[in-house]
Short mmCIF file of C-alpha atoms in Angstrom, two decimals:
data_model
loop_
_atom_site.label_atom_id
_atom_site.label_comp_id
_atom_site.label_asym_id
_atom_site.label_seq_id
_atom_site.Cartn_x
_atom_site.Cartn_y
_atom_site.Cartn_z
CA MET A 1 86.19 42.79 1.96
CA LYS A 2 89.50 44.72 2.19
CA LYS A 3 90.05 44.41 -1.51
CA LEU A 4 86.45 45.59 -2.15
CA LEU A 5 87.20 48.69 -0.06
CA THR A 6 90.42 49.34 -1.70
CA ALA A 7 88.79 49.07 -5.13
CA LEU A 8 85.98 51.48 -4.06
CA MET A 9 88.62 53.83 -2.78
CA ILE A 10 90.48 53.81 -6.05
CA LEU A 11 87.19 54.16 -8.03
CA GLY A 12 86.26 57.12 -5.80
CA GLY A 13 89.64 58.82 -6.25
CA LEU A 14 89.46 58.28 -10.05
CA THR A 15 85.91 59.78 -10.10
CA LEU A 16 87.07 62.86 -8.09
CA ALA A 17 89.98 63.26 -10.38
CA LEU A 18 87.68 63.06 -13.42
CA LEU A 19 85.25 65.49 -11.82
CA ALA A 20 87.97 67.97 -11.25
CA GLN A 21 88.40 68.21 -15.03
CA VAL A 22 84.72 68.20 -16.17
CA PRO A 23 82.81 71.48 -16.06
CA ALA A 24 79.79 71.57 -13.94
CA PRO A 25 76.40 71.28 -15.59
CA THR A 26 74.21 74.24 -15.77
CA GLU A 27 70.87 72.61 -15.96
CA GLY A 28 68.94 73.56 -12.84
CA ARG A 29 71.58 76.23 -12.05
CA PHE A 30 70.20 79.55 -10.77
CA GLY A 31 70.10 82.32 -13.34
CA LYS A 32 70.47 79.95 -16.26
CA LEU A 33 70.43 82.57 -19.05
CA GLY A 34 73.25 84.39 -17.34
CA GLY A 35 75.66 81.55 -17.95
CA GLU A 36 78.11 81.13 -20.74
CA PHE A 37 78.13 78.61 -23.69
CA THR A 38 81.13 77.55 -25.74
CA PRO A 39 80.78 74.33 -27.73
CA LEU A 40 83.62 71.72 -27.64
CA ALA A 41 84.73 69.40 -30.40
CA PRO A 42 82.67 66.20 -30.33
CA PRO A 43 84.43 62.98 -29.26
CA GLU A 44 84.86 61.65 -32.84
CA ILE A 45 86.78 64.74 -33.74
CA ALA A 46 88.48 65.21 -30.38
CA SER A 47 90.02 61.85 -30.64
CA GLY A 48 91.62 62.53 -33.94
CA PRO A 49 95.41 63.17 -34.58
CA VAL A 50 97.45 66.27 -33.63
CA PRO A 51 97.44 68.63 -36.60
CA ARG A 52 100.91 69.90 -37.52
CA LEU A 53 102.45 72.95 -39.19
CA HIS A 54 104.51 72.83 -42.34
CA ASP A 55 107.73 72.60 -40.16
CA GLY A 56 106.53 69.62 -38.32
CA ARG A 57 105.75 71.39 -35.02
CA PRO A 58 102.35 70.53 -33.57
CA ASP A 59 99.80 73.18 -34.35
CA LEU A 60 98.49 74.43 -30.92
CA SER A 61 96.27 77.05 -32.25
CA GLY A 62 92.99 75.51 -31.03
CA PRO A 63 90.90 77.60 -30.18
CA TRP A 64 90.75 76.16 -26.71
CA VAL A 65 88.62 76.35 -23.62
CA GLY A 66 90.16 75.81 -20.21
CA GLY A 67 93.65 74.68 -19.49
CA GLY A 68 94.00 76.54 -16.15
CA SER A 69 92.09 77.45 -13.04
CA ASN A 70 88.88 79.50 -13.04
CA ASN A 71 87.41 78.93 -9.48
CA ASP A 72 89.69 76.97 -7.13
CA LEU A 73 93.24 76.35 -7.96
CA GLU A 74 93.48 73.29 -5.84
CA ALA A 75 90.30 71.55 -7.12
CA ASP A 76 90.75 72.67 -10.72
CA ALA A 77 94.17 71.13 -10.78
CA GLY A 78 92.90 67.85 -9.21
CA LEU A 79 94.85 68.17 -5.99
CA LYS A 80 93.76 66.61 -2.75
CA PRO A 81 91.86 68.95 -0.50
CA GLY A 82 94.27 70.79 1.68
CA ALA A 83 97.18 70.10 -0.52
CA LEU A 84 97.56 73.71 -1.56
CA ASP A 85 96.82 75.08 1.97
CA ALA A 86 99.73 72.94 3.29
CA VAL A 87 102.29 75.02 1.19
CA LEU A 88 100.60 78.38 1.23
CA LEU A 89 102.28 80.72 3.71
CA PRO A 90 100.35 81.83 6.67
CA TRP A 91 100.02 85.38 5.54
CA ALA A 92 98.80 84.27 2.12
CA ARG A 93 96.19 81.91 3.53
CA LYS A 94 94.92 84.67 5.82
CA LEU A 95 94.63 87.09 2.98
CA ARG A 96 92.96 84.51 0.78
CA ASP A 97 90.36 83.69 3.52
CA SER A 98 89.63 87.41 3.99
CA ARG A 99 89.00 88.04 0.34
CA LYS A 100 85.45 88.29 -0.75
CA GLU A 101 84.29 86.80 -4.19
CA GLN A 102 82.83 90.13 -5.37
CA ASP A 103 86.20 91.76 -4.84
CA GLU A 104 87.91 89.78 -7.67
CA PRO A 105 89.83 92.29 -9.74
CA TYR A 106 88.93 90.37 -12.94
CA LEU A 107 85.22 91.28 -12.46
CA TYR A 108 86.36 94.90 -13.02
CA CYS A 109 87.79 93.96 -16.44
CA THR A 110 91.36 93.68 -15.50
CA PRO A 111 93.42 90.85 -17.17
CA MET A 112 93.04 87.37 -15.59
CA SER A 113 96.63 86.46 -16.15
CA VAL A 114 98.30 83.01 -15.52
CA PRO A 115 97.01 80.31 -14.81
CA ARG A 116 93.58 81.58 -14.95
CA VAL A 117 90.97 80.63 -17.53
CA ASN A 118 87.38 81.49 -18.04
CA PRO A 119 84.53 79.99 -20.06
CA TYR A 120 85.57 81.78 -23.23
CA PRO A 121 87.93 80.43 -25.86
CA TRP A 122 91.51 81.42 -26.45
CA ARG A 123 94.27 80.36 -28.82
CA PHE A 124 97.99 80.27 -29.36
CA VAL A 125 99.18 82.14 -32.47
CA GLN A 126 102.45 80.53 -33.67
CA ALA A 127 103.82 83.58 -35.52
CA TYR A 128 106.64 83.61 -38.12
CA THR A 129 108.95 86.59 -39.04
CA ALA A 130 111.80 86.77 -41.46
CA HIS A 131 114.02 85.26 -38.71
CA GLY A 132 111.75 82.26 -38.27
CA PRO A 133 109.25 81.26 -35.68
CA THR A 134 110.32 84.02 -33.31
CA HIS A 135 107.10 84.70 -31.36
CA ILE A 136 104.06 82.98 -29.97
CA PHE A 137 101.09 85.04 -28.98
CA VAL A 138 98.16 84.19 -26.69
CA ILE A 139 94.94 85.76 -27.54
CA HIS A 140 91.78 85.30 -25.41
CA GLU A 141 88.33 86.12 -26.36
CA ASN A 142 87.95 87.70 -22.96
CA GLY A 143 90.26 87.71 -19.99
CA ASP A 144 93.32 89.68 -21.44
CA ALA A 145 91.48 93.08 -21.05
CA GLY A 146 93.14 94.08 -24.38
CA ALA A 147 96.63 93.22 -23.24
CA ASN A 148 98.66 90.89 -25.55
CA ARG A 149 100.47 88.00 -24.15
CA GLN A 150 103.65 87.43 -26.04
CA ILE A 151 106.11 84.61 -25.62
CA PHE A 152 109.52 85.26 -27.11
CA MET A 153 110.79 82.23 -29.01
CA ASP A 154 114.13 83.59 -30.21
CA GLY A 155 116.25 82.42 -27.43
CA ARG A 156 116.44 85.74 -25.50
CA PRO A 157 116.80 85.57 -21.68
CA HIS A 158 114.56 87.24 -19.24
CA PRO A 159 115.50 90.82 -18.45
CA GLU A 160 117.44 91.21 -15.25
CA ASP A 161 114.89 93.42 -13.41
CA PRO A 162 111.66 93.45 -15.39
CA LEU A 163 108.99 96.01 -14.39
CA PRO A 164 106.24 93.90 -12.96
CA THR A 165 103.27 93.61 -15.35
CA TRP A 166 99.96 91.79 -15.62
CA TRP A 167 101.25 89.01 -17.95
CA GLY A 168 104.94 89.10 -16.96
CA HIS A 169 107.77 88.40 -19.35
CA SER A 170 107.60 85.01 -21.13
CA ILE A 171 110.18 83.16 -23.06
CA GLY A 172 109.48 79.80 -24.67
CA LYS A 173 111.19 76.79 -26.29
CA TRP A 174 110.19 73.41 -27.69
CA GLU A 175 111.07 70.23 -25.89
CA GLY A 176 110.01 67.74 -28.48
CA ASP A 177 106.26 68.41 -29.19
CA THR A 178 105.89 70.20 -25.84
CA LEU A 179 105.97 74.03 -25.71
CA VAL A 180 107.58 75.14 -22.52
CA ILE A 181 106.74 78.70 -21.42
CA ASP A 182 108.84 80.28 -18.57
CA THR A 183 107.46 83.55 -17.15
CA VAL A 184 108.67 85.99 -14.50
CA GLY A 185 107.92 89.74 -13.79
CA TYR A 186 104.45 89.25 -12.86
CA ASN A 187 102.75 92.13 -10.91
CA ASP A 188 100.66 91.02 -7.79
CA LYS A 189 97.43 92.72 -8.70
CA PHE A 190 95.37 89.74 -10.05
CA TRP A 191 94.20 86.71 -8.16
CA ILE A 192 95.40 83.36 -9.35
CA ASP A 193 92.08 81.67 -8.68
CA GLY A 194 88.51 82.65 -7.81
CA ARG A 195 89.24 82.05 -4.17
CA GLY A 196 91.57 84.94 -4.12
CA THR A 197 94.79 82.86 -3.63
CA PRO A 198 97.40 85.56 -3.54
CA HIS A 199 100.87 85.63 -5.04
CA THR A 200 103.81 87.96 -5.05
CA GLU A 201 105.93 89.62 -7.64
CA GLN A 202 108.43 86.70 -7.06
CA MET A 203 106.04 84.37 -8.82
CA HIS A 204 107.68 82.32 -11.61
CA THR A 205 105.60 79.96 -13.66
CA ILE A 206 106.52 77.14 -16.13
CA GLU A 207 103.86 75.95 -18.41
CA ARG A 208 104.38 72.70 -20.28
CA TRP A 209 101.79 72.56 -23.20
CA THR A 210 101.32 69.25 -24.94
CA ARG A 211 98.61 68.55 -27.44
CA ILE A 212 97.81 64.87 -27.09
CA ASN A 213 95.07 64.69 -29.81
CA TYR A 214 92.90 66.95 -31.81
CA GLY A 215 90.69 67.90 -28.97
CA THR A 216 92.98 67.73 -25.85
CA MET A 217 95.91 69.73 -24.70
CA THR A 218 97.60 69.38 -21.20
CA ASN A 219 99.27 72.02 -19.19
CA ASP A 220 101.72 70.73 -16.70
CA PHE A 221 102.13 73.78 -14.60
CA THR A 222 104.80 74.65 -12.16
CA LEU A 223 103.90 77.46 -9.66
CA ASP A 224 106.90 78.76 -7.76
CA ASP A 225 106.50 81.80 -5.66
CA PRO A 226 108.69 81.87 -2.52
CA GLY A 227 106.86 85.05 -1.44
CA ALA A 228 103.53 83.12 -0.88
CA PHE A 229 104.26 79.41 -1.04
CA SER A 230 106.77 77.33 1.03
CA ARG A 231 107.85 75.33 -2.02
CA PRO A 232 106.97 75.02 -5.72
CA VAL A 233 103.67 73.39 -6.64
CA GLN A 234 103.07 71.11 -9.52
CA LEU A 235 99.60 71.47 -11.09
CA LYS A 236 97.95 69.85 -14.14
CA PHE A 237 95.15 71.36 -16.27
CA VAL A 238 93.41 70.24 -19.39
CA ALA A 239 92.32 72.44 -22.29
CA ARG A 240 89.68 71.29 -24.70
CA ALA A 241 89.46 72.28 -28.37
CA VAL A 242 86.25 73.90 -29.83
CA PRO A 243 84.75 72.30 -32.84
CA PRO A 244 86.54 73.08 -36.25
CA GLY A 245 85.34 76.24 -37.83
CA HIS A 246 84.60 78.00 -34.53
CA GLU A 247 86.47 81.25 -34.01
CA LEU A 248 87.16 83.73 -31.30
CA MET A 249 84.71 86.60 -31.21
CA GLU A 250 85.18 90.25 -30.14
CA PHE A 251 84.64 90.79 -26.30
CA ILE A 252 85.24 94.40 -24.84
CA CYS A 253 84.69 93.89 -21.11
CA THR A 254 84.46 97.58 -20.38
CA GLU A 255 81.82 98.28 -22.89
CA ASN A 256 78.88 97.91 -20.50
CA ASN A 257 80.06 96.29 -17.16
CA GLN A 258 77.19 96.76 -14.77
CA TYR A 259 78.79 94.32 -12.28
CA GLY A 260 77.82 94.91 -8.63
CA ILE A 261 75.00 97.40 -9.12
CA ALA A 262 72.15 94.89 -8.59
CA GLY A 263 73.82 93.51 -5.56
CA GLY A 264 74.80 96.80 -4.02
CA ILE A 265 78.42 95.86 -4.17
CA THR A 266 81.05 98.54 -3.67
CA ASN A 267 84.00 98.60 -6.07
CA VAL A 268 86.85 98.33 -3.72
CA TYR A 269 89.29 99.14 -6.55
CA GLY A 270 87.72 102.57 -7.22
CA ASP A 271 90.86 104.27 -5.90
CA LYS A 272 92.91 102.17 -8.43
CA GLY A 273 90.58 103.08 -11.30
CA TYR A 274 89.55 99.51 -12.14
CA GLY A 275 86.00 99.24 -13.41
CA LEU A 276 84.27 101.72 -15.53
CA GLU A 277 80.78 100.54 -14.57
CA THR A 278 78.06 103.26 -14.12
CA PRO A 279 74.51 102.66 -13.30
CA ALA A 280 72.36 102.66 -16.40
CA LYS A 281 69.30 105.18 -16.28
CA MET B 1 66.18 71.17 -41.81
CA THR B 2 64.39 71.10 -38.36
CA THR B 3 65.74 67.55 -37.79
CA ARG B 4 69.28 68.64 -38.80
CA LEU B 5 69.07 71.60 -36.37
CA ALA B 6 67.77 69.35 -33.61
CA VAL B 7 70.51 66.92 -33.96
CA LEU B 8 73.16 69.49 -34.13
CA GLY B 9 71.57 71.14 -31.02
CA ILE B 10 71.77 67.85 -29.07
CA GLY B 11 75.42 67.36 -30.10
CA LEU B 12 76.37 70.83 -28.96
CA PHE B 13 74.53 70.26 -25.71
CA TRP B 14 76.51 67.27 -24.83
CA VAL B 15 79.85 68.64 -25.39
CA ALA B 16 79.41 72.40 -24.58
CA VAL B 17 81.18 74.13 -21.82
CA PRO B 18 78.30 75.45 -19.82
CA VAL B 19 80.19 76.87 -16.98
CA LEU B 20 81.13 79.55 -14.74
CA ALA B 21 80.21 82.89 -16.03
CA HIS B 22 82.13 86.12 -15.83
CA HIS B 23 81.17 86.03 -12.26
CA SER B 24 79.03 84.19 -9.74
CA PHE B 25 75.43 85.32 -9.41
CA GLU B 26 75.07 84.49 -5.72
CA VAL B 27 76.67 87.68 -4.38
CA GLU B 28 74.53 89.82 -6.73
CA TYR B 29 71.24 88.08 -7.14
CA ASP B 30 68.94 86.50 -4.72
CA PRO B 31 67.69 82.95 -5.38
CA LYS B 32 64.89 83.74 -2.95
CA LYS B 33 63.52 86.46 -5.08
CA PRO B 34 62.11 84.67 -8.22
CA VAL B 35 60.27 86.99 -10.70
CA ASP B 36 57.82 85.73 -13.25
CA ALA B 37 56.42 88.42 -15.57
CA ALA B 38 55.59 89.54 -19.05
CA GLY B 39 56.12 92.88 -20.81
CA VAL B 40 57.37 94.68 -23.75
CA VAL B 41 60.98 94.85 -24.70
CA SER B 42 62.11 98.41 -24.50
CA LYS B 43 65.86 97.96 -25.15
CA VAL B 44 68.25 95.10 -26.08
CA GLU B 45 71.98 95.61 -25.41
CA TRP B 46 74.20 93.08 -27.31
CA THR B 47 77.02 94.36 -25.14
CA ASN B 48 79.91 92.90 -23.07
CA PRO B 49 80.58 91.51 -20.59
CA HIS B 50 76.80 90.56 -20.52
CA MET B 51 73.95 90.95 -22.84
CA ARG B 52 71.01 92.81 -21.27
CA VAL B 53 67.32 92.96 -22.12
CA TYR B 54 65.13 95.80 -20.70
CA VAL B 55 61.51 94.93 -20.32
CA ASP B 56 58.55 97.30 -19.49
CA VAL B 57 56.09 95.42 -17.25
CA THR B 58 52.75 97.05 -16.59
CA ASP B 59 50.98 96.12 -13.41
CA GLU B 60 47.22 95.96 -12.79
CA LYS B 61 47.17 99.69 -11.69
CA GLY B 62 48.89 100.70 -14.95
CA VAL B 63 52.25 101.40 -13.33
CA VAL B 64 55.15 100.45 -15.73
CA THR B 65 58.26 98.95 -14.23
CA THR B 66 61.37 98.49 -16.34
CA TRP B 67 63.28 95.29 -15.63
CA ASN B 68 66.99 95.03 -16.55
CA LEU B 69 67.68 91.37 -17.36
CA GLU B 70 71.25 90.09 -17.33
CA LEU B 71 72.04 87.31 -19.74
CA GLY B 72 75.37 85.74 -20.77
CA SER B 73 77.75 87.23 -23.16
CA PRO B 74 76.43 88.27 -26.64
CA ASN B 75 78.94 85.75 -28.02
CA SER B 76 77.37 82.86 -26.13
CA VAL B 77 74.06 83.87 -27.45
CA LEU B 78 75.29 84.23 -30.98
CA ARG B 79 76.96 80.74 -30.72
CA ARG B 80 73.59 79.38 -30.00
CA GLY B 81 72.54 80.65 -33.38
CA TRP B 82 70.29 83.54 -32.30
CA THR B 83 70.51 86.96 -34.17
CA ARG B 84 69.25 90.40 -33.45
CA ALA B 85 66.02 89.67 -35.46
CA ASP B 86 65.02 87.19 -32.85
CA LEU B 87 64.61 89.72 -29.91
CA LYS B 88 63.67 93.13 -30.80
CA VAL B 89 62.37 96.37 -29.15
CA GLY B 90 58.55 96.20 -29.12
CA ASP B 91 58.34 92.50 -28.84
CA ARG B 92 56.01 91.17 -26.05
CA ILE B 93 57.91 88.52 -24.13
CA SER B 94 57.48 86.65 -20.80
CA PHE B 95 60.48 85.92 -18.50
CA LYS B 96 61.44 84.17 -15.31
CA ALA B 97 64.41 85.82 -13.42
CA PHE B 98 65.92 86.38 -9.99
CA GLY B 99 65.91 89.85 -8.55
CA GLY B 100 69.09 91.78 -7.38
CA ARG B 101 69.90 91.62 -3.72
CA LYS B 102 70.07 95.40 -3.68
CA VAL B 103 68.04 96.45 -6.62
CA LEU B 104 65.19 94.11 -7.23
CA THR B 105 64.54 95.24 -10.90
CA ARG B 106 68.05 94.34 -11.94
CA ALA B 107 67.64 90.65 -12.40
CA VAL B 108 69.48 87.60 -13.81
CA ALA B 109 67.33 86.01 -16.43
CA ASP B 110 66.39 82.25 -15.99
CA ALA B 111 64.07 81.89 -18.94
CA ILE B 112 62.57 84.06 -21.68
CA THR B 113 59.81 83.02 -23.96
CA LEU B 114 59.77 85.10 -27.15
CA ALA B 115 56.71 86.68 -28.66
CA ASP B 116 56.14 83.69 -30.99
CA GLY B 117 56.35 81.22 -28.16
CA ARG B 118 59.84 80.02 -28.75
CA PRO B 119 62.10 79.64 -25.64
CA PHE B 120 65.11 82.02 -25.95
CA THR B 121 67.78 79.71 -24.58
CA GLY B 122 70.28 82.40 -24.43
CA ALA B 123 73.65 81.51 -23.18
CA SER B 124 72.85 78.14 -21.59
CA GLY B 125 70.00 75.68 -21.41
CA THR B 126 69.12 73.27 -24.15
CA PRO B 127 69.36 74.76 -27.53
CA THR B 128 66.09 74.32 -29.23
CA ARG B 129 66.10 76.87 -31.98
#
């Protein structure tokens, strides 16, 4: 009996861990046509080998969907319930609990930043110059609000006192087939998940991206922010490749953002200038 | 051709990321305010972050109400294989939606049936085109 219970607990745990990585179905969901759709590479393609560049490096270009947190950092990273709360400083927990879903800055077309993802695809661009593979760029179909995320691969250090920005200052290196991205210099204007988990300008992130087959790339993510967390937190996310031949498309968030009008939601960022929405006639 | 599209559709359905739109609908739209109506399309906005379809619905007294229906992103709709030719100004369509909490006629679309009877599956739902 005890063995059976243990087996059931392990099975339950595995199921929960798996569920944390699988997107929720939309069938039966309220407002179905308002949802998003991005196809993923089917299993027979996803299980194929890692493609490589001419220099032997893994080709990380994707495009990908996922690989970070959209709604709930704790659940999306497969942590046990309460694990993040245990290390979130009291002021940060209080602020998070006071935040309302409709006040997320991202809804007003500001950059989602790290480690956020959304339902739209994104890709790494492993760029070359005359000096070699000096830069990697991250471009998102949506979620960067027009800002470029650039990762310096030329060995430079972080600046001593970077002006805080939405995407921070990123330097990268290869450890075998793993791309390691170290970022500091974030501003504190974005939320790091949909629950409104706060961070400070002290936030330091380390992403370790490893493509394990054609369709799958893991992101072993270290979140270190002594301003908001009592200790560094280790998270894990999984990105999925879109089918071959699928490309990013244009997405200009501020084009016609009518967010909040139907619900009578006040733009709490009006004084900051976020959000360009105006009621349609 | 029809068979090939159907097979492709089922394949995409099983591996798609349906997810988590640009925002949650709960705070803006009311699941207790279902709308089921038919009317004439007066405007189609293939815009970001959400596609919008405006429909003029005439009641039994002849009063016309314009409904502003929110869909997913145009990219999601295009990835389903739909084009501008499938949904045009002047088309007579029927729709199911959920009204806005503050402005009822600003609604999130749940289903649209095109003039020729095809279901416009938009951003999510089973692709049947």
